[in-house]
Short mmCIF file of C-alpha atoms in Angstrom, two decimals:
data_model
loop_
_atom_site.label_atom_id
_atom_site.label_comp_id
_atom_site.label_asym_id
_atom_site.label_seq_id
_atom_site.Cartn_x
_atom_site.Cartn_y
_atom_site.Cartn_z
CA UNK A 1 79.46 -103.34 75.29
CA UNK A 2 82.19 -101.62 73.24
CA UNK A 3 82.43 -104.67 70.99
CA UNK A 4 78.70 -104.56 70.20
CA UNK A 5 77.63 -107.46 72.40
CA UNK A 6 74.34 -107.03 74.29
CA UNK A 7 73.75 -108.12 77.87
CA UNK A 8 70.49 -107.72 79.72
CA UNK A 9 70.55 -105.88 83.05
CA UNK A 10 67.64 -107.91 84.38
CA UNK A 11 67.74 -111.62 85.14
CA UNK A 12 64.12 -112.60 84.70
CA UNK A 13 62.34 -110.11 82.47
CA UNK A 14 61.85 -112.17 79.31
CA UNK A 15 63.96 -109.70 77.44
CA UNK A 16 64.29 -110.18 73.70
CA UNK A 17 67.31 -108.67 71.95
CA UNK A 18 66.39 -105.88 69.54
CA UNK A 19 67.20 -106.13 65.83
CA UNK A 20 70.90 -105.45 65.14
CA UNK A 21 69.95 -102.92 62.43
CA UNK A 22 68.09 -100.85 65.04
CA UNK A 23 71.03 -100.90 67.42
CA UNK A 24 73.39 -99.93 64.62
CA UNK A 25 71.19 -96.97 63.59
CA UNK A 26 70.97 -95.74 67.19
CA UNK A 27 74.77 -96.00 67.64
CA UNK A 28 75.33 -93.97 64.44
CA UNK A 29 72.82 -91.43 65.63
CA UNK A 30 74.51 -91.19 69.03
CA UNK A 31 77.96 -90.74 67.50
CA UNK A 32 76.73 -87.96 65.23
CA UNK A 33 74.74 -86.24 67.94
CA UNK A 34 76.11 -83.89 70.57
CA UNK A 35 73.70 -85.31 73.11
CA UNK A 36 74.35 -88.18 75.49
CA UNK A 37 71.03 -89.94 74.77
CA UNK A 38 69.24 -90.62 71.49
CA UNK A 39 65.83 -92.23 70.99
CA UNK A 40 63.75 -93.86 68.30
CA UNK A 41 59.95 -94.20 68.58
CA UNK A 42 57.96 -97.14 67.18
CA UNK A 43 54.36 -98.29 67.01
CA UNK A 44 54.92 -100.77 69.88
CA UNK A 45 56.78 -98.37 72.17
CA UNK A 46 60.24 -96.84 71.85
CA UNK A 47 64.01 -97.33 72.07
CA UNK A 48 66.75 -95.20 73.60
CA UNK A 49 70.57 -95.46 73.71
CA UNK A 50 72.93 -93.59 75.99
CA UNK A 51 76.57 -93.76 76.99
CA UNK A 52 77.80 -94.85 80.47
CA UNK A 53 81.21 -95.11 82.07
CA UNK A 54 83.81 -97.55 80.84
CA UNK A 55 82.98 -97.15 77.14
CA UNK A 56 79.75 -99.16 77.41
CA UNK A 57 76.29 -98.00 76.38
CA UNK A 58 72.92 -98.71 77.87
CA UNK A 59 70.07 -99.66 75.54
CA UNK A 60 66.53 -99.19 76.84
CA UNK A 61 63.40 -100.67 75.23
CA UNK A 62 59.87 -99.73 76.29
CA UNK A 63 56.59 -101.29 75.25
CA UNK A 64 53.10 -99.89 75.51
CA UNK A 65 50.74 -101.52 77.94
CA UNK A 66 47.33 -102.70 76.69
CA UNK A 67 45.79 -99.66 78.35
CA UNK A 68 48.16 -97.31 76.57
CA UNK A 69 47.51 -99.06 73.27
CA UNK A 70 43.75 -98.74 73.79
CA UNK A 71 44.12 -95.09 74.70
CA UNK A 72 46.22 -94.49 71.59
CA UNK A 73 43.67 -96.22 69.40
CA UNK A 74 40.86 -94.25 70.98
CA UNK A 75 42.72 -91.00 70.43
CA UNK A 76 43.45 -91.87 66.81
CA UNK A 77 39.78 -92.81 66.30
CA UNK A 78 38.60 -89.56 67.85
CA UNK A 79 40.98 -87.50 65.72
CA UNK A 80 39.79 -89.36 62.61
CA UNK A 81 36.17 -88.82 63.64
CA UNK A 82 36.82 -85.11 64.17
CA UNK A 83 38.49 -84.84 60.76
CA UNK A 84 35.60 -86.70 59.15
CA UNK A 85 33.05 -84.44 60.83
CA UNK A 86 35.05 -81.39 59.80
CA UNK A 87 35.19 -82.57 56.18
CA UNK A 88 31.48 -83.43 56.24
CA UNK A 89 30.75 -80.00 57.68
CA UNK A 90 32.78 -78.30 54.97
CA UNK A 91 31.00 -80.32 52.29
CA UNK A 92 27.64 -79.47 53.84
CA UNK A 93 28.48 -75.78 54.06
CA UNK A 94 29.71 -75.76 50.45
CA UNK A 95 26.61 -77.57 49.24
CA UNK A 96 24.33 -75.28 51.21
CA UNK A 97 26.15 -72.22 49.88
CA UNK A 98 25.74 -73.56 46.34
CA UNK A 99 22.05 -74.25 46.84
CA UNK A 100 21.26 -71.03 48.66
CA UNK A 101 23.67 -68.54 47.05
CA UNK A 102 25.83 -69.73 44.15
CA UNK A 103 23.22 -71.56 42.09
CA UNK A 104 20.64 -68.73 42.36
CA UNK A 105 23.32 -66.24 41.32
CA UNK A 106 24.27 -68.41 38.36
CA UNK A 107 20.61 -68.73 37.38
CA UNK A 108 20.20 -64.98 37.68
CA UNK A 109 23.33 -64.39 35.55
CA UNK A 110 22.06 -66.87 32.94
CA UNK A 111 18.71 -65.07 32.88
CA UNK A 112 20.44 -61.70 32.33
CA UNK A 113 22.53 -63.12 29.46
CA UNK A 114 19.44 -64.68 27.91
CA UNK A 115 17.66 -61.35 28.21
CA UNK A 116 20.58 -59.62 26.46
CA UNK A 117 20.49 -62.11 23.58
CA UNK A 118 16.76 -62.86 23.27
CA UNK A 119 15.07 -59.97 25.06
CA UNK A 120 13.29 -62.29 27.53
CA UNK A 121 14.13 -62.22 31.24
CA UNK A 122 13.13 -65.13 33.50
CA UNK A 123 14.51 -64.59 37.01
CA UNK A 124 12.85 -67.72 38.50
CA UNK A 125 12.73 -66.22 41.98
CA UNK A 126 11.95 -68.88 44.61
CA UNK A 127 11.39 -68.65 48.34
CA UNK A 128 14.41 -70.87 48.99
CA UNK A 129 16.66 -68.00 47.91
CA UNK A 130 17.96 -65.47 50.43
CA UNK A 131 15.73 -62.44 50.78
CA UNK A 132 18.33 -60.17 49.16
CA UNK A 133 18.52 -62.39 46.08
CA UNK A 134 14.74 -62.53 45.87
CA UNK A 135 14.57 -58.73 45.91
CA UNK A 136 17.39 -58.50 43.37
CA UNK A 137 15.62 -60.93 41.00
CA UNK A 138 12.33 -59.07 41.38
CA UNK A 139 14.08 -55.74 40.72
CA UNK A 140 15.69 -57.18 37.58
CA UNK A 141 12.34 -58.52 36.43
CA UNK A 142 10.62 -55.15 36.84
CA UNK A 143 13.51 -53.28 35.19
CA UNK A 144 13.66 -55.61 32.18
CA UNK A 145 9.90 -55.44 31.73
CA UNK A 146 10.09 -51.64 31.64
CA UNK A 147 13.02 -51.78 29.22
CA UNK A 148 11.14 -54.20 26.98
CA UNK A 149 8.12 -51.87 26.90
CA UNK A 150 10.36 -48.87 26.12
CA UNK A 151 12.19 -50.85 23.44
CA UNK A 152 8.89 -51.87 21.83
CA UNK A 153 7.75 -48.24 21.77
CA UNK A 154 11.09 -47.13 20.29
CA UNK A 155 10.96 -49.81 17.61
CA UNK A 156 7.43 -48.79 16.73
CA UNK A 157 8.46 -45.12 16.58
CA UNK A 158 11.51 -45.96 14.42
CA UNK A 159 9.38 -48.02 12.04
CA UNK A 160 6.91 -45.15 11.80
CA UNK A 161 9.74 -42.66 11.22
CA UNK A 162 11.25 -44.85 8.53
CA UNK A 163 7.88 -45.14 6.83
CA UNK A 164 7.48 -41.36 6.95
CA UNK A 165 10.97 -40.83 5.52
CA UNK A 166 10.26 -43.24 2.69
CA UNK A 167 7.01 -41.47 1.99
CA UNK A 168 8.81 -38.10 1.97
CA UNK A 169 11.45 -39.36 -0.47
CA UNK A 170 8.71 -40.88 -2.63
CA UNK A 171 6.73 -37.61 -2.70
CA UNK A 172 9.87 -35.52 -3.35
CA UNK A 173 10.81 -37.86 -6.20
CA UNK A 174 7.32 -37.55 -7.70
CA UNK A 175 7.33 -33.77 -7.33
CA UNK A 176 10.76 -33.49 -8.96
CA UNK A 177 9.59 -35.67 -11.84
CA UNK A 178 6.56 -33.42 -12.25
CA UNK A 179 8.82 -30.35 -12.31
CA UNK A 180 11.08 -32.04 -14.87
CA UNK A 181 8.08 -32.90 -17.02
CA UNK A 182 6.83 -29.30 -16.82
CA UNK A 183 10.25 -28.03 -17.86
CA UNK A 184 10.25 -30.51 -20.72
CA UNK A 185 6.81 -29.32 -21.87
CA UNK A 186 7.91 -25.72 -21.58
CA UNK A 187 11.06 -26.46 -23.59
CA UNK A 188 8.95 -27.92 -26.39
CA UNK A 189 7.19 -24.55 -26.71
CA UNK A 190 10.44 -22.63 -27.11
CA UNK A 191 11.82 -22.05 -30.60
CA UNK A 192 15.17 -20.57 -29.65
CA UNK A 193 17.72 -23.45 -29.59
CA UNK A 194 19.96 -22.04 -26.84
CA UNK A 195 17.07 -21.29 -24.49
CA UNK A 196 15.61 -24.71 -25.21
CA UNK A 197 18.96 -26.33 -24.38
CA UNK A 198 19.10 -24.49 -21.06
CA UNK A 199 15.64 -25.78 -20.20
CA UNK A 200 16.80 -29.29 -21.07
CA UNK A 201 19.84 -28.92 -18.80
CA UNK A 202 17.67 -27.75 -15.92
CA UNK A 203 15.37 -30.72 -16.56
CA UNK A 204 18.29 -33.15 -16.45
CA UNK A 205 19.58 -31.71 -13.18
CA UNK A 206 16.17 -32.06 -11.57
CA UNK A 207 15.87 -35.62 -12.86
CA UNK A 208 19.25 -36.41 -11.27
CA UNK A 209 17.87 -35.32 -7.92
CA UNK A 210 14.74 -37.38 -8.52
CA UNK A 211 16.93 -40.41 -9.23
CA UNK A 212 18.71 -39.90 -5.91
CA UNK A 213 15.43 -39.83 -3.99
CA UNK A 214 14.17 -42.87 -5.88
CA UNK A 215 17.31 -44.80 -4.92
CA UNK A 216 16.95 -43.77 -1.28
CA UNK A 217 13.34 -44.93 -1.34
CA UNK A 218 14.33 -48.30 -2.80
CA UNK A 219 17.19 -48.94 -0.36
CA UNK A 220 16.73 -50.41 3.12
CA UNK A 221 18.56 -47.43 4.62
CA UNK A 222 17.49 -43.82 4.19
CA UNK A 223 20.71 -42.22 5.39
CA UNK A 224 23.17 -43.47 2.75
CA UNK A 225 23.38 -44.47 -0.89
CA UNK A 226 24.97 -47.47 -2.52
CA UNK A 227 27.05 -45.59 -5.07
CA UNK A 228 27.53 -48.55 -7.41
CA UNK A 229 23.75 -48.85 -7.86
CA UNK A 230 23.01 -45.12 -7.83
CA UNK A 231 25.71 -44.11 -10.33
CA UNK A 232 24.69 -46.75 -12.85
CA UNK A 233 21.02 -45.78 -12.56
CA UNK A 234 21.85 -42.09 -12.91
CA UNK A 235 24.00 -42.49 -16.03
CA UNK A 236 21.57 -44.88 -17.73
CA UNK A 237 18.73 -42.45 -17.12
CA UNK A 238 20.76 -39.55 -18.55
CA UNK A 239 21.49 -41.61 -21.67
CA UNK A 240 17.84 -42.61 -22.00
CA UNK A 241 16.58 -39.01 -21.71
CA UNK A 242 19.15 -37.88 -24.30
CA UNK A 243 17.90 -40.55 -26.72
CA UNK A 244 21.24 -42.35 -26.93
CA UNK A 245 20.31 -45.51 -25.02
CA UNK A 246 19.23 -47.44 -28.11
CA UNK A 247 21.11 -45.58 -30.81
CA UNK A 248 24.38 -47.43 -30.29
CA UNK A 249 26.44 -44.52 -31.59
CA UNK A 250 27.82 -43.63 -28.17
CA UNK A 251 28.78 -46.24 -25.62
CA UNK A 252 28.48 -45.69 -21.88
CA UNK A 253 30.93 -47.33 -19.50
CA UNK A 254 30.11 -47.01 -15.78
CA UNK A 255 32.47 -48.49 -13.18
CA UNK A 256 32.10 -47.93 -9.46
CA UNK A 257 33.32 -49.53 -6.28
CA UNK A 258 30.54 -50.73 -4.01
CA UNK A 259 30.41 -48.39 -1.02
CA UNK A 260 27.94 -46.14 0.76
CA UNK A 261 27.83 -42.36 0.73
CA UNK A 262 25.88 -39.75 2.62
CA UNK A 263 23.17 -38.04 0.48
CA UNK A 264 24.66 -34.62 1.29
CA UNK A 265 27.77 -35.64 -0.65
CA UNK A 266 25.98 -37.75 -3.24
CA UNK A 267 23.80 -34.84 -4.49
CA UNK A 268 26.67 -32.56 -5.69
CA UNK A 269 28.51 -35.60 -7.06
CA UNK A 270 25.44 -36.68 -9.03
CA UNK A 271 24.98 -33.18 -10.48
CA UNK A 272 28.63 -33.10 -11.58
CA UNK A 273 28.25 -36.47 -13.33
CA UNK A 274 25.00 -35.35 -14.98
CA UNK A 275 26.57 -32.10 -16.17
CA UNK A 276 29.65 -33.73 -17.71
CA UNK A 277 27.81 -36.69 -19.27
CA UNK A 278 25.14 -34.42 -20.76
CA UNK A 279 27.75 -32.10 -22.30
CA UNK A 280 29.66 -35.09 -23.70
CA UNK A 281 26.53 -36.43 -25.34
CA UNK A 282 25.75 -33.05 -26.90
CA UNK A 283 29.16 -31.76 -27.96
CA UNK A 284 31.81 -34.51 -27.93
CA UNK A 285 30.65 -36.46 -30.97
CA UNK A 286 29.37 -34.13 -33.70
CA UNK A 287 28.40 -35.16 -37.24
CA UNK A 288 27.40 -38.68 -36.21
CA UNK A 289 30.76 -39.65 -34.77
CA UNK A 290 30.97 -42.69 -32.53
CA UNK A 291 32.69 -42.76 -29.17
CA UNK A 292 32.75 -43.77 -25.54
CA UNK A 293 31.78 -41.91 -22.40
CA UNK A 294 33.26 -43.37 -19.23
CA UNK A 295 32.35 -42.77 -15.59
CA UNK A 296 34.57 -44.27 -12.87
CA UNK A 297 34.17 -43.93 -9.12
CA UNK A 298 36.78 -45.53 -6.85
CA UNK A 299 37.30 -45.56 -3.10
CA UNK A 300 40.63 -45.99 -1.31
CA UNK A 301 40.18 -45.70 2.43
CA UNK A 302 38.31 -42.44 2.98
CA UNK A 303 39.50 -41.01 -0.35
CA UNK A 304 37.02 -41.07 -3.26
CA UNK A 305 38.05 -40.37 -6.85
CA UNK A 306 35.55 -39.55 -9.62
CA UNK A 307 36.67 -39.66 -13.24
CA UNK A 308 34.22 -38.61 -16.00
CA UNK A 309 35.25 -38.12 -19.61
CA UNK A 310 34.98 -39.12 -23.25
CA UNK A 311 37.17 -39.76 -26.29
CA UNK A 312 35.47 -37.12 -28.41
CA UNK A 313 36.76 -33.99 -30.13
CA UNK A 314 37.79 -32.34 -26.88
CA UNK A 315 37.20 -28.84 -25.61
CA UNK A 316 39.17 -25.69 -24.91
CA UNK A 317 39.06 -24.56 -21.29
CA UNK A 318 41.32 -21.57 -21.89
CA UNK A 319 39.93 -18.59 -19.94
CA UNK A 320 41.11 -16.30 -22.74
CA UNK A 321 38.77 -18.01 -25.18
CA UNK A 322 35.69 -16.52 -23.48
CA UNK A 323 33.52 -16.57 -20.40
CA UNK A 324 33.04 -20.09 -19.02
CA UNK A 325 29.54 -21.47 -19.31
CA UNK A 326 27.11 -22.06 -16.49
CA UNK A 327 27.85 -25.79 -16.57
CA UNK A 328 31.53 -25.31 -15.72
CA UNK A 329 30.58 -22.78 -13.04
CA UNK A 330 28.21 -25.29 -11.51
CA UNK A 331 30.88 -27.99 -11.54
CA UNK A 332 33.31 -25.67 -9.76
CA UNK A 333 30.62 -24.75 -7.23
CA UNK A 334 29.75 -28.38 -6.51
CA UNK A 335 33.45 -29.22 -6.11
CA UNK A 336 33.82 -26.42 -3.54
CA UNK A 337 30.74 -27.71 -1.75
CA UNK A 338 32.38 -31.15 -1.54
CA UNK A 339 35.72 -29.60 -0.49
CA UNK A 340 37.25 -31.58 -3.34
CA UNK A 341 40.14 -30.96 -5.70
CA UNK A 342 39.01 -30.61 -9.33
CA UNK A 343 41.10 -30.96 -12.47
CA UNK A 344 40.02 -31.17 -16.10
CA UNK A 345 41.49 -31.38 -19.55
CA UNK A 346 40.08 -30.98 -23.07
CA UNK A 347 42.86 -32.60 -25.11
CA UNK A 348 41.98 -35.83 -26.94
CA UNK A 349 38.58 -35.78 -25.33
CA UNK A 350 37.29 -34.24 -22.15
CA UNK A 351 38.32 -35.61 -18.75
CA UNK A 352 37.14 -34.33 -15.37
CA UNK A 353 38.83 -35.72 -12.23
CA UNK A 354 37.48 -35.03 -8.75
CA UNK A 355 39.18 -36.17 -5.53
CA UNK A 356 37.34 -35.84 -2.21
CA UNK A 357 37.19 -37.28 1.29
CA UNK A 358 34.27 -39.45 2.33
CA UNK A 359 32.50 -38.02 5.37
CA UNK A 360 30.47 -41.09 6.26
CA UNK A 361 31.11 -44.67 5.15
CA UNK A 362 28.10 -46.61 6.28
CA UNK A 363 27.61 -50.33 5.77
CA UNK A 364 23.96 -51.22 6.41
#
């Protein structure tokens, strides 16, 4: 009724009034809706509310019969069973795909990575794998076996080549030492001081080359020189040959950054150092004077700076004073070979400065 009171339309139907909250919700829904009937489903059945003449509404309640309830339960059970079977099927397919495809691929990938790191390939091909994966694993196995054989042959060839290169450097060093000794013997037979000095200079240059080959033979790499080791060895040998190693009259200071240089650049650099150090020993400290000869080699990026000099009596490099000697000509020639800038001064001692670019900076 319009005042909210409920009256049943049947006289003997055991009708039970619905909850007031339900009726109130349906009335709100009907007022807000543009339809004449609104409904509300429930687990037991359903409810509907619609307007009739005279401002009254009719409220209808339906309940499921036992057969309908059984049918609903059966349908829900079947849907749940279908969903369960679908989920089980998906799990089974996923597991089968993992067993048949994913896990063999992972094992094959792990075998390839292990082969990259350790050089051993173990494909573990089984008959449970798909035929394509079996063929792929067998192909990988054959390919890695061939690569391993080729790698073993290459390593053997490289070891043999390295041994030959060491032997060549050793023989060249011995031959250069023999030539230096012959020049030294020949110089002892010469009475003219200037000619004897030229023989001694030639001997020192050859010994510098022998020192380079000895250093290459001693190093683990045959394609580059550790300049800190090589320069110190070269200068100490030059001092020893000149007889100044134990005299104590002239001090030798050798400073070098630790870096690697290609032998093609190290040879001219070593000859320049030998030339300047030898001349300083001979001419910078006459009449028993004491002094210091310094050799510094620094590296800044690809730029290498060589500084060789002394604090002796100095020297005049004025072209007007006469024709430059063969030593200065050689130094200029070696600097051109290195494509380096060369500067020198003879005031308050001799100082040669060479700036060049490093072609190869190897770090064995």
